[in-house]
Amino acid sequence: MGTAVKIRTAPVRFKSNITRALYVMAAALGQKDSYTHAHAQRVAAYCRRIGLRAGLTGADLLNVTWGGMLHDVGKLGLSDRIFSNKQALLSQEMTGEVQAHPIIGAEMLRHIQCSKTISAAVLFHHERLDGSGYPFGLAGEEIPLGARIVSVADCFDAITTDRPYQRRKTLPHALMILKEMAGVSLAADLVALMLEEIESNGMEPVMPAANAMIPFLKSR
Ligand SMILES: [Fe+2]
């Protein structure tokens, strides 16, 4: 007989089916790629911290936190060669594939009719203030607030953590890079809030505790 596989039942209870579906999507990405899952949890935490400093409360704060958690969920649709890639420079073809992930993610979310704030954060998190981002090249306040918050959190976490093709920067170096991006590719007011927040409360742990974000992701 083969070894019995133990299936852990989910200990997390959500009030709504939509929230449960969002959680399953986040967990599915975690099964695909552990770095992306830890990154998603840290980005969600940073989004919440920036959101609090920006004065967001209630559903607005909840949705921007979910936007951080699910921003890369479209990577579920990418081929395995993208996840196993260790090169900093991708081929044109692979770059095209990676850059489709915001649209894939928004399309996945369309089926569960979640908040527009969440799907906009997923769809627009690689847009840049100066119009240099993708997939649409939106600029300034054409980019919804939730997506602008996710962009700041995503960039900061990408700079401060190790990836197969890139060593993390020290915190002072990372803060300098973020300041250089402020007002150019990232919203200056949100970068200022992020800098204040990091100075006051520090960085998120590299390996977040399992389900650490759950209390902040539950709808009331
Ligand atoms: Fe992304």
Coordinates of N, CA and C and ligand atoms in Angstrom, one line a residue:
M1 N 0.8 -1.2 0.0 CA 0.0 0.0 0.0 C 0.9 1.2 0.0
G2 N 0.4 2.3 -0.7 CA 1.2 3.5 -0.7 C 1.0 4.3 0.6
T3 N 1.9 5.3 0.7 CA 1.8 6.1 1.9 C 0.5 7.0 1.9
A4 N -0.2 7.0 3.0 CA -1.4 7.8 3.0 C -1.0 9.3 3.0
V5 N -1.7 10.1 2.2 CA -1.5 11.5 2.1 C -2.4 12.2 3.1
K6 N -1.8 12.9 4.0 CA -2.7 13.7 5.0 C -3.1 15.0 4.3
I7 N -4.4 15.2 4.3 CA -4.9 16.5 3.8 C -5.3 17.4 5.0
R8 N -4.6 18.5 5.2 CA -5.0 19.3 6.3 C -6.3 20.1 5.9
T9 N -7.2 20.1 6.8 CA -8.4 20.9 6.5 C -8.1 22.3 6.9
A10 N -8.7 23.2 6.1 CA -8.4 24.7 6.3 C -8.9 25.1 7.6
P11 N -8.0 25.7 8.4 CA -8.5 26.2 9.7 C -9.2 27.6 9.7
V12 N -9.1 28.1 8.5 CA -9.6 29.5 8.4 C -11.1 29.6 7.9
R13 N -11.9 30.3 8.7 CA -13.3 30.5 8.3 C -13.6 31.9 7.9
F14 N -14.2 32.0 6.7 CA -14.6 33.3 6.2 C -16.1 33.4 6.1
K15 N -16.6 34.6 6.3 CA -18.0 34.8 6.3 C -18.6 34.7 4.9
S16 N -17.9 35.1 3.9 CA -18.5 35.2 2.6 C -17.8 34.2 1.6
N17 N -18.5 33.7 0.6 CA -17.9 32.9 -0.4 C -16.9 33.6 -1.2
I18 N -17.1 34.9 -1.5 CA -16.2 35.7 -2.3 C -14.8 35.7 -1.5
T19 N -14.8 36.0 -0.2 CA -13.6 36.1 0.5 C -12.9 34.7 0.6
R20 N -13.7 33.7 0.7 CA -13.1 32.3 0.7 C -12.5 32.0 -0.7
A21 N -13.1 32.5 -1.8 CA -12.6 32.3 -3.1 C -11.2 33.0 -3.3
L22 N -11.2 34.2 -2.7 CA -10.0 35.0 -2.8 C -8.8 34.3 -2.0
Y23 N -9.2 33.7 -0.9 CA -8.2 33.0 -0.1 C -7.7 31.8 -0.8
V24 N -8.6 31.1 -1.5 CA -8.2 29.9 -2.2 C -7.2 30.3 -3.4
M25 N -7.5 31.4 -4.0 CA -6.6 31.9 -5.1 C -5.2 32.2 -4.6
A26 N -5.2 32.9 -3.4 CA -3.9 33.2 -2.8 C -3.1 32.0 -2.4
A27 N -3.9 31.0 -1.9 CA -3.2 29.7 -1.5 C -2.8 28.9 -2.7
A28 N -3.5 29.0 -3.8 CA -3.1 28.3 -5.0 C -1.8 28.9 -5.5
L29 N -1.6 30.2 -5.5 CA -0.3 30.8 -5.9 C 0.8 30.3 -5.0
G30 N 0.5 30.1 -3.7 CA 1.5 29.6 -2.7 C 1.9 28.2 -3.1
Q31 N 1.0 27.4 -3.6 CA 1.4 26.0 -4.0 C 2.3 26.0 -5.2
K32 N 2.1 27.0 -6.0 CA 2.9 27.1 -7.3 C 4.3 27.6 -7.0
D33 N 4.4 28.6 -6.1 CA 5.7 29.2 -5.9 C 5.8 29.8 -4.5
S34 N 6.8 29.3 -3.7 CA 6.8 29.7 -2.3 C 7.3 31.2 -2.2
Y35 N 8.3 31.6 -3.1 CA 8.8 33.0 -3.0 C 7.6 33.9 -3.2
T36 N 6.8 33.7 -4.3 CA 5.7 34.6 -4.7 C 4.7 34.6 -3.6
H37 N 4.5 33.5 -2.8 CA 3.5 33.5 -1.8 C 4.0 34.4 -0.6
A38 N 5.3 34.2 -0.2 CA 5.8 35.0 0.9 C 5.8 36.5 0.5
H39 N 6.2 36.7 -0.8 CA 6.2 38.1 -1.3 C 4.8 38.7 -1.2
A40 N 3.8 37.9 -1.6 CA 2.4 38.4 -1.5 C 2.0 38.8 -0.1
Q41 N 2.4 38.0 0.9 CA 2.0 38.3 2.3 C 2.7 39.5 2.8
R42 N 4.0 39.7 2.4 CA 4.7 40.9 2.8 C 4.1 42.1 2.1
V43 N 3.8 42.0 0.8 CA 3.2 43.2 0.1 C 1.8 43.5 0.7
A44 N 1.0 42.5 1.0 CA -0.3 42.7 1.7 C -0.1 43.5 3.0
A45 N 0.9 43.1 3.8 CA 1.2 43.8 5.0 C 1.6 45.2 4.8
Y46 N 2.5 45.4 3.8 CA 2.9 46.8 3.5 C 1.8 47.7 3.0
C47 N 0.9 47.1 2.2 CA -0.2 47.8 1.6 C -1.1 48.3 2.8
R48 N -1.4 47.4 3.7 CA -2.2 47.7 4.9 C -1.6 48.9 5.7
R49 N -0.3 48.8 5.9 CA 0.4 49.8 6.7 C 0.4 51.2 5.9
I50 N 0.6 51.1 4.6 CA 0.5 52.4 3.9 C -0.9 52.9 3.9
G51 N -1.8 52.0 3.7 CA -3.3 52.4 3.7 C -3.7 53.0 5.0
L52 N -3.2 52.5 6.1 CA -3.6 53.1 7.4 C -3.0 54.5 7.5
R53 N -1.8 54.7 7.1 CA -1.2 56.0 7.1 C -1.9 57.0 6.1
A54 N -2.4 56.4 5.1 CA -3.2 57.3 4.1 C -4.6 57.6 4.5
G55 N -5.0 57.0 5.7 CA -6.3 57.3 6.3 C -7.4 56.3 5.8
L56 N -7.0 55.2 5.1 CA -8.0 54.3 4.7 C -8.6 53.5 5.9
T57 N -9.8 53.2 5.9 CA -10.5 52.4 6.9 C -11.4 51.4 6.3
G58 N -12.0 50.5 7.1 CA -13.1 49.6 6.7 C -12.8 48.9 5.5
A59 N -13.8 48.9 4.6 CA -13.7 48.1 3.3 C -12.6 48.6 2.4
D60 N -12.3 49.9 2.4 CA -11.2 50.4 1.6 C -9.8 49.8 2.0
L61 N -9.6 49.8 3.3 CA -8.4 49.2 3.9 C -8.3 47.7 3.6
L62 N -9.4 47.0 3.8 CA -9.5 45.6 3.6 C -9.2 45.3 2.1
N63 N -9.8 46.0 1.2 CA -9.6 45.8 -0.2 C -8.2 46.0 -0.7
V64 N -7.6 47.1 -0.2 CA -6.2 47.4 -0.6 C -5.3 46.3 -0.1
T65 N -5.6 45.7 1.1 CA -4.8 44.6 1.6 C -4.9 43.4 0.7
W66 N -6.2 43.1 0.3 CA -6.4 42.0 -0.6 C -5.7 42.2 -1.9
G67 N -5.7 43.5 -2.4 CA -5.0 43.8 -3.6 C -3.6 43.5 -3.5
G68 N -2.9 43.8 -2.4 CA -1.5 43.4 -2.2 C -1.3 41.9 -2.1
M69 N -2.3 41.2 -1.5 CA -2.2 39.7 -1.4 C -2.3 39.0 -2.7
L70 N -3.1 39.6 -3.6 CA -3.4 38.9 -4.9 C -2.8 39.6 -6.1
H71 N -1.9 40.6 -5.9 CA -1.5 41.4 -7.0 C -0.8 40.5 -8.1
D72 N -0.2 39.4 -7.7 CA 0.5 38.6 -8.7 C -0.2 37.3 -9.0
V73 N -1.5 37.2 -8.7 CA -2.2 36.0 -8.8 C -2.3 35.5 -10.3
G74 N -2.2 36.4 -11.2 CA -2.1 36.1 -12.6 C -0.9 35.2 -13.0
K75 N 0.1 35.2 -12.1 CA 1.3 34.3 -12.4 C 0.9 32.9 -12.4
L76 N -0.3 32.5 -11.8 CA -0.8 31.1 -11.9 C -0.9 30.7 -13.3
G77 N -1.1 31.7 -14.2 CA -1.3 31.3 -15.6 C 0.0 31.3 -16.4
L78 N 1.2 31.5 -15.8 CA 2.4 31.5 -16.5 C 3.0 30.1 -16.5
S79 N 3.9 29.9 -17.5 CA 4.4 28.5 -17.7 C 5.5 28.3 -16.6
D80 N 5.8 27.0 -16.3 CA 6.8 26.7 -15.3 C 8.2 27.2 -15.6
R81 N 8.5 27.4 -16.9 CA 9.9 27.9 -17.2 C 10.1 29.3 -16.6
I82 N 9.0 30.1 -16.4 CA 9.1 31.4 -15.8 C 9.5 31.3 -14.4
F83 N 8.9 30.3 -13.6 CA 9.2 30.2 -12.2 C 10.6 29.6 -12.0
S84 N 11.1 28.8 -12.9 CA 12.4 28.2 -12.8 C 13.5 29.0 -13.3
N85 N 13.2 30.2 -13.9 CA 14.2 31.1 -14.5 C 15.1 31.7 -13.5
K86 N 16.4 31.7 -13.7 CA 17.3 32.3 -12.8 C 18.1 33.4 -13.4
Q87 N 17.7 33.9 -14.6 CA 18.4 34.9 -15.3 C 17.7 36.3 -15.0
A88 N 18.5 37.3 -14.8 CA 17.9 38.7 -14.6 C 17.3 39.2 -15.9
L89 N 17.9 38.8 -17.0 CA 17.4 39.3 -18.3 C 16.6 38.2 -19.0
L90 N 15.3 38.5 -19.3 CA 14.5 37.5 -19.9 C 14.5 37.7 -21.4
S91 N 14.2 36.7 -22.2 CA 14.0 36.9 -23.6 C 12.8 37.7 -23.9
Q92 N 12.7 38.3 -25.1 CA 11.6 39.1 -25.4 C 10.2 38.3 -25.3
E93 N 10.3 37.1 -25.7 CA 9.1 36.2 -25.6 C 8.7 36.0 -24.1
M94 N 9.7 35.7 -23.3 CA 9.4 35.5 -21.9 C 8.9 36.8 -21.2
T95 N 9.5 37.9 -21.6 CA 9.1 39.2 -21.0 C 7.6 39.4 -21.3
G96 N 7.2 39.1 -22.6 CA 5.8 39.3 -23.0 C 4.9 38.4 -22.2
E97 N 5.4 37.2 -21.9 CA 4.5 36.3 -21.1 C 4.4 36.8 -19.7
V98 N 5.5 37.2 -19.1 CA 5.4 37.8 -17.7 C 4.5 39.0 -17.6
Q99 N 4.6 39.8 -18.6 CA 3.9 41.1 -18.6 C 2.4 40.9 -18.8
A100 N 2.0 39.7 -19.1 CA 0.5 39.4 -19.3 C -0.1 39.1 -17.9
H101 N 0.7 38.9 -16.8 CA 0.1 38.5 -15.6 C -0.9 39.4 -15.0
P102 N -0.8 40.7 -15.1 CA -1.9 41.6 -14.5 C -3.2 41.3 -15.2
I103 N -3.2 41.1 -16.5 CA -4.5 40.9 -17.3 C -5.0 39.5 -16.9
I104 N -4.1 38.5 -16.8 CA -4.6 37.2 -16.5 C -5.2 37.2 -15.1
G105 N -4.6 37.9 -14.1 CA -5.1 38.0 -12.8 C -6.5 38.6 -12.7
A106 N -6.6 39.8 -13.4 CA -7.9 40.5 -13.4 C -9.0 39.6 -14.1
E107 N -8.6 38.9 -15.1 CA -9.6 38.0 -15.7 C -10.1 36.9 -14.8
M108 N -9.1 36.3 -14.0 CA -9.5 35.3 -13.0 C -10.5 35.9 -12.0
L109 N -10.2 37.1 -11.5 CA -11.0 37.7 -10.5 C -12.4 38.1 -11.0
R110 N -12.5 38.3 -12.3 CA -13.8 38.7 -12.9 C -14.8 37.7 -12.6
H111 N -14.4 36.4 -12.5 CA -15.4 35.3 -12.3 C -16.0 35.3 -10.9
I112 N -15.3 35.9 -9.9 CA -15.8 35.9 -8.6 C -16.4 37.2 -8.1
Q113 N -16.5 38.2 -9.0 CA -17.1 39.4 -8.7 C -16.7 40.0 -7.4
C114 N -15.4 40.1 -7.2 CA -14.9 40.8 -6.0 C -14.9 42.3 -6.2
S115 N -14.5 43.0 -5.1 CA -14.5 44.5 -5.2 C -13.6 45.0 -6.4
K116 N -14.1 46.1 -7.0 CA -13.3 46.6 -8.1 C -12.0 47.1 -7.6
T117 N -11.9 47.5 -6.4 CA -10.6 48.0 -5.8 C -9.5 46.8 -5.9
I118 N -10.0 45.6 -5.6 CA -9.0 44.5 -5.7 C -8.6 44.2 -7.1
S119 N -9.6 44.1 -8.0 CA -9.3 43.7 -9.4 C -8.5 44.9 -10.1
A120 N -8.7 46.1 -9.7 CA -7.9 47.2 -10.3 C -6.5 47.2 -9.8
A121 N -6.3 46.8 -8.5 CA -5.0 46.7 -7.9 C -4.2 45.6 -8.7
V122 N -4.9 44.5 -9.0 CA -4.2 43.4 -9.7 C -3.9 43.8 -11.2
L123 N -4.9 44.5 -11.8 CA -4.7 44.9 -13.2 C -3.7 46.0 -13.4
F124 N -3.6 46.9 -12.5 CA -2.8 48.1 -12.7 C -1.5 48.2 -11.9
H125 N -1.1 47.1 -11.1 CA 0.0 47.3 -10.2 C 1.3 47.5 -10.9
H126 N 1.4 47.2 -12.2 CA 2.7 47.5 -12.9 C 2.6 48.8 -13.7
E127 N 1.5 49.5 -13.6 CA 1.5 50.8 -14.3 C 2.4 51.8 -13.5
R128 N 3.0 52.8 -14.1 CA 3.9 53.7 -13.5 C 3.5 55.1 -13.6
L129 N 3.8 55.9 -12.6 CA 3.3 57.3 -12.6 C 3.6 58.1 -13.9
D130 N 4.8 57.8 -14.5 CA 5.2 58.5 -15.7 C 4.7 57.9 -17.0
G131 N 3.9 56.9 -16.9 CA 3.3 56.2 -18.1 C 4.2 55.1 -18.6
S132 N 5.3 54.8 -17.9 CA 6.2 53.8 -18.5 C 5.9 52.4 -18.2
G133 N 4.8 52.2 -17.4 CA 4.5 50.8 -17.0 C 3.7 50.0 -18.0
Y134 N 3.2 48.9 -17.5 CA 2.3 48.0 -18.4 C 1.1 47.5 -17.6
P135 N 0.1 47.0 -18.1 CA -0.1 46.7 -19.6 C -0.7 47.9 -20.4
F136 N -1.1 49.0 -19.8 CA -1.7 50.0 -20.6 C -1.0 51.3 -20.7
G137 N 0.1 51.5 -19.9 CA 0.8 52.8 -20.0 C 0.0 53.9 -19.4
L138 N -0.8 53.6 -18.4 CA -1.6 54.7 -17.7 C -0.6 55.6 -16.9
A139 N -1.0 56.8 -16.6 CA -0.1 57.7 -16.0 C -0.8 58.5 -14.8
G140 N -0.1 58.9 -13.8 CA -0.6 59.8 -12.7 C -1.8 59.2 -12.1
E141 N -2.9 60.0 -11.9 CA -4.1 59.5 -11.2 C -5.0 58.7 -12.1
E142 N -4.6 58.5 -13.4 CA -5.3 57.5 -14.1 C -5.2 56.1 -13.4
I143 N -4.1 56.0 -12.7 CA -3.9 54.7 -12.0 C -4.6 54.8 -10.6
P144 N -5.5 53.8 -10.4 CA -6.3 53.9 -9.1 C -5.4 53.9 -7.9
L145 N -5.9 54.5 -6.8 CA -5.1 54.6 -5.6 C -4.6 53.2 -5.1
G146 N -5.5 52.2 -5.1 CA -5.1 50.9 -4.6 C -3.9 50.4 -5.3
A147 N -3.9 50.5 -6.7 CA -2.8 50.0 -7.5 C -1.6 50.8 -7.2
R148 N -1.7 52.2 -7.0 CA -0.5 53.0 -6.6 C 0.1 52.5 -5.3
I149 N -0.8 52.2 -4.4 CA -0.3 51.7 -3.1 C 0.5 50.3 -3.3
V150 N -0.2 49.4 -4.0 CA 0.5 48.1 -4.3 C 1.8 48.3 -5.0
S151 N 1.9 49.2 -5.9 CA 3.2 49.4 -6.6 C 4.3 49.8 -5.7
V152 N 4.0 50.7 -4.7 CA 5.1 51.1 -3.8 C 5.5 49.9 -2.9
A153 N 4.5 49.2 -2.4 CA 4.8 48.0 -1.5 C 5.5 47.0 -2.3
D154 N 5.1 46.7 -3.5 CA 5.7 45.7 -4.4 C 7.2 46.0 -4.7
C155 N 7.4 47.3 -5.1 CA 8.8 47.7 -5.4 C 9.7 47.6 -4.2
F156 N 9.2 48.0 -3.1 CA 10.0 48.0 -1.9 C 10.4 46.6 -1.5
D157 N 9.4 45.7 -1.6 CA 9.7 44.3 -1.2 C 10.6 43.6 -2.2
A158 N 10.4 43.9 -3.5 CA 11.3 43.3 -4.5 C 12.7 43.7 -4.3
I159 N 12.9 45.0 -3.9 CA 14.3 45.5 -3.7 C 15.0 44.9 -2.5
T160 N 14.1 44.6 -1.4 CA 14.7 44.2 -0.1 C 14.7 42.7 0.1
T161 N 14.4 41.9 -0.9 CA 14.5 40.5 -0.7 C 15.3 39.8 -1.8
D162 N 15.8 38.7 -1.5 CA 16.6 37.9 -2.4 C 15.7 37.2 -3.4
R163 N 16.1 37.3 -4.7 CA 15.5 36.5 -5.7 C 16.6 35.6 -6.4
P164 N 16.2 34.6 -7.2 CA 17.2 33.8 -7.8 C 18.2 34.6 -8.6
Y165 N 17.8 35.7 -9.2 CA 18.6 36.4 -10.1 C 19.1 37.8 -9.5
Q166 N 18.8 38.0 -8.3 CA 19.1 39.3 -7.7 C 19.3 39.3 -6.2
R167 N 20.4 39.8 -5.7 CA 20.6 39.9 -4.2 C 19.8 41.1 -3.7
R168 N 19.3 41.0 -2.5 CA 18.6 42.1 -1.9 C 19.5 43.3 -1.6
K169 N 19.0 44.5 -1.6 CA 19.7 45.7 -1.3 C 19.6 45.9 0.3
T170 N 20.6 46.6 0.8 CA 20.5 47.0 2.2 C 19.4 47.9 2.4
L171 N 18.9 48.1 3.6 CA 17.7 49.0 3.8 C 18.1 50.4 3.4
P172 N 19.2 51.0 3.8 CA 19.5 52.4 3.4 C 19.5 52.5 1.9
H173 N 20.1 51.5 1.2 CA 20.2 51.6 -0.3 C 18.8 51.5 -0.9
A174 N 17.9 50.6 -0.3 CA 16.6 50.4 -0.8 C 15.8 51.7 -0.6
L175 N 15.9 52.3 0.5 CA 15.2 53.6 0.8 C 15.6 54.7 -0.2
M176 N 16.9 54.7 -0.5 CA 17.5 55.7 -1.5 C 16.8 55.4 -2.9
I177 N 16.8 54.1 -3.3 CA 16.2 53.8 -4.6 C 14.7 54.2 -4.6
L178 N 14.0 54.0 -3.5 CA 12.6 54.3 -3.4 C 12.4 55.9 -3.6
K179 N 13.3 56.6 -2.9 CA 13.2 58.1 -3.0 C 13.5 58.5 -4.4
E180 N 14.4 57.9 -5.1 CA 14.6 58.2 -6.5 C 13.4 57.9 -7.4
M181 N 12.6 56.9 -7.0 CA 11.5 56.6 -7.8 C 10.3 57.5 -7.5
A182 N 10.3 58.1 -6.4 CA 9.2 59.0 -5.9 C 9.0 60.1 -6.9
G183 N 7.7 60.3 -7.4 CA 7.4 61.4 -8.3 C 7.8 61.1 -9.7
V184 N 8.5 60.0 -10.0 CA 8.9 59.6 -11.3 C 8.0 58.4 -11.7
S185 N 8.3 57.3 -11.1 CA 7.5 56.1 -11.4 C 6.5 55.7 -10.3
L186 N 6.8 56.2 -9.1 CA 5.9 55.9 -8.0 C 5.3 57.2 -7.4
A187 N 4.1 57.1 -6.8 CA 3.5 58.3 -6.3 C 4.3 58.8 -5.1
A188 N 4.7 60.1 -5.2 CA 5.6 60.7 -4.1 C 4.9 60.6 -2.8
D189 N 3.6 61.0 -2.7 CA 3.0 61.0 -1.4 C 2.9 59.6 -0.7
L190 N 2.7 58.6 -1.5 CA 2.7 57.2 -1.0 C 4.1 56.7 -0.6
V191 N 5.1 57.1 -1.4 CA 6.5 56.7 -1.0 C 6.8 57.4 0.3
A192 N 6.4 58.6 0.5 CA 6.7 59.4 1.8 C 6.1 58.6 2.9
L193 N 4.8 58.1 2.8 CA 4.2 57.4 3.8 C 4.9 56.1 4.1
M194 N 5.3 55.4 3.0 CA 6.1 54.1 3.2 C 7.4 54.4 4.0
L195 N 8.1 55.5 3.6 CA 9.3 55.7 4.3 C 9.1 56.0 5.8
E196 N 8.1 56.8 6.1 CA 7.7 57.1 7.5 C 7.4 55.8 8.2
E197 N 6.6 54.9 7.5 CA 6.2 53.7 8.2 C 7.4 52.7 8.5
I198 N 8.3 52.6 7.5 CA 9.4 51.7 7.7 C 10.3 52.3 8.8
E199 N 10.5 53.6 8.8 CA 11.3 54.3 9.8 C 10.7 54.0 11.2
S200 N 9.4 54.0 11.3 CA 8.7 53.9 12.6 C 8.6 52.4 13.1
N201 N 8.3 51.6 12.1 CA 7.9 50.2 12.5 C 8.7 49.1 11.8
G202 N 9.7 49.4 11.0 CA 10.6 48.4 10.4 C 10.0 47.6 9.3
M203 N 10.7 46.7 8.9 CA 10.3 45.8 7.7 C 9.6 44.6 8.1
E204 N 8.9 44.0 7.2 CA 8.2 42.7 7.5 C 9.2 41.6 7.5
P205 N 8.9 40.6 8.3 CA 9.8 39.4 8.3 C 9.9 38.8 6.9
V206 N 11.1 38.3 6.6 CA 11.3 37.7 5.2 C 10.3 36.5 5.1
M207 N 10.2 35.7 6.1 CA 9.3 34.5 6.0 C 8.1 34.8 7.0
P208 N 7.0 35.3 6.5 CA 5.9 35.6 7.3 C 5.4 34.3 8.0
A209 N 4.8 34.4 9.2 CA 4.2 33.3 9.8 C 3.0 32.8 9.0
A210 N 2.8 31.5 9.0 CA 1.6 31.0 8.2 C 0.3 31.7 8.6
N211 N -0.4 32.2 7.6 CA -1.7 32.8 7.8 C -1.6 34.1 8.7
A212 N -0.4 34.7 8.7 CA -0.2 35.9 9.6 C -1.2 37.0 9.1
M213 N -1.5 37.1 7.9 CA -2.4 38.2 7.4 C -3.9 37.9 7.5
I214 N -4.2 36.7 7.9 CA -5.6 36.3 7.9 C -6.5 37.3 8.7
P215 N -6.1 37.7 9.9 CA -6.9 38.6 10.7 C -7.2 39.9 9.9
F216 N -6.3 40.3 9.0 CA -6.5 41.6 8.3 C -7.2 41.4 7.0
L217 N -7.4 40.1 6.6 CA -8.1 39.8 5.3 C -9.5 39.4 5.5
K218 N -10.0 39.2 6.7 CA -11.3 38.8 6.9 C -12.3 40.0 6.8
S219 N -13.4 39.7 6.1 CA -14.4 40.8 6.0 C -15.2 40.8 7.4
R220 N -15.6 42.0 7.8 CA -16.3 42.0 9.1 C -17.7 41.6 9.0
Ligands
FE1 FE 3.4 41.7 -10.6

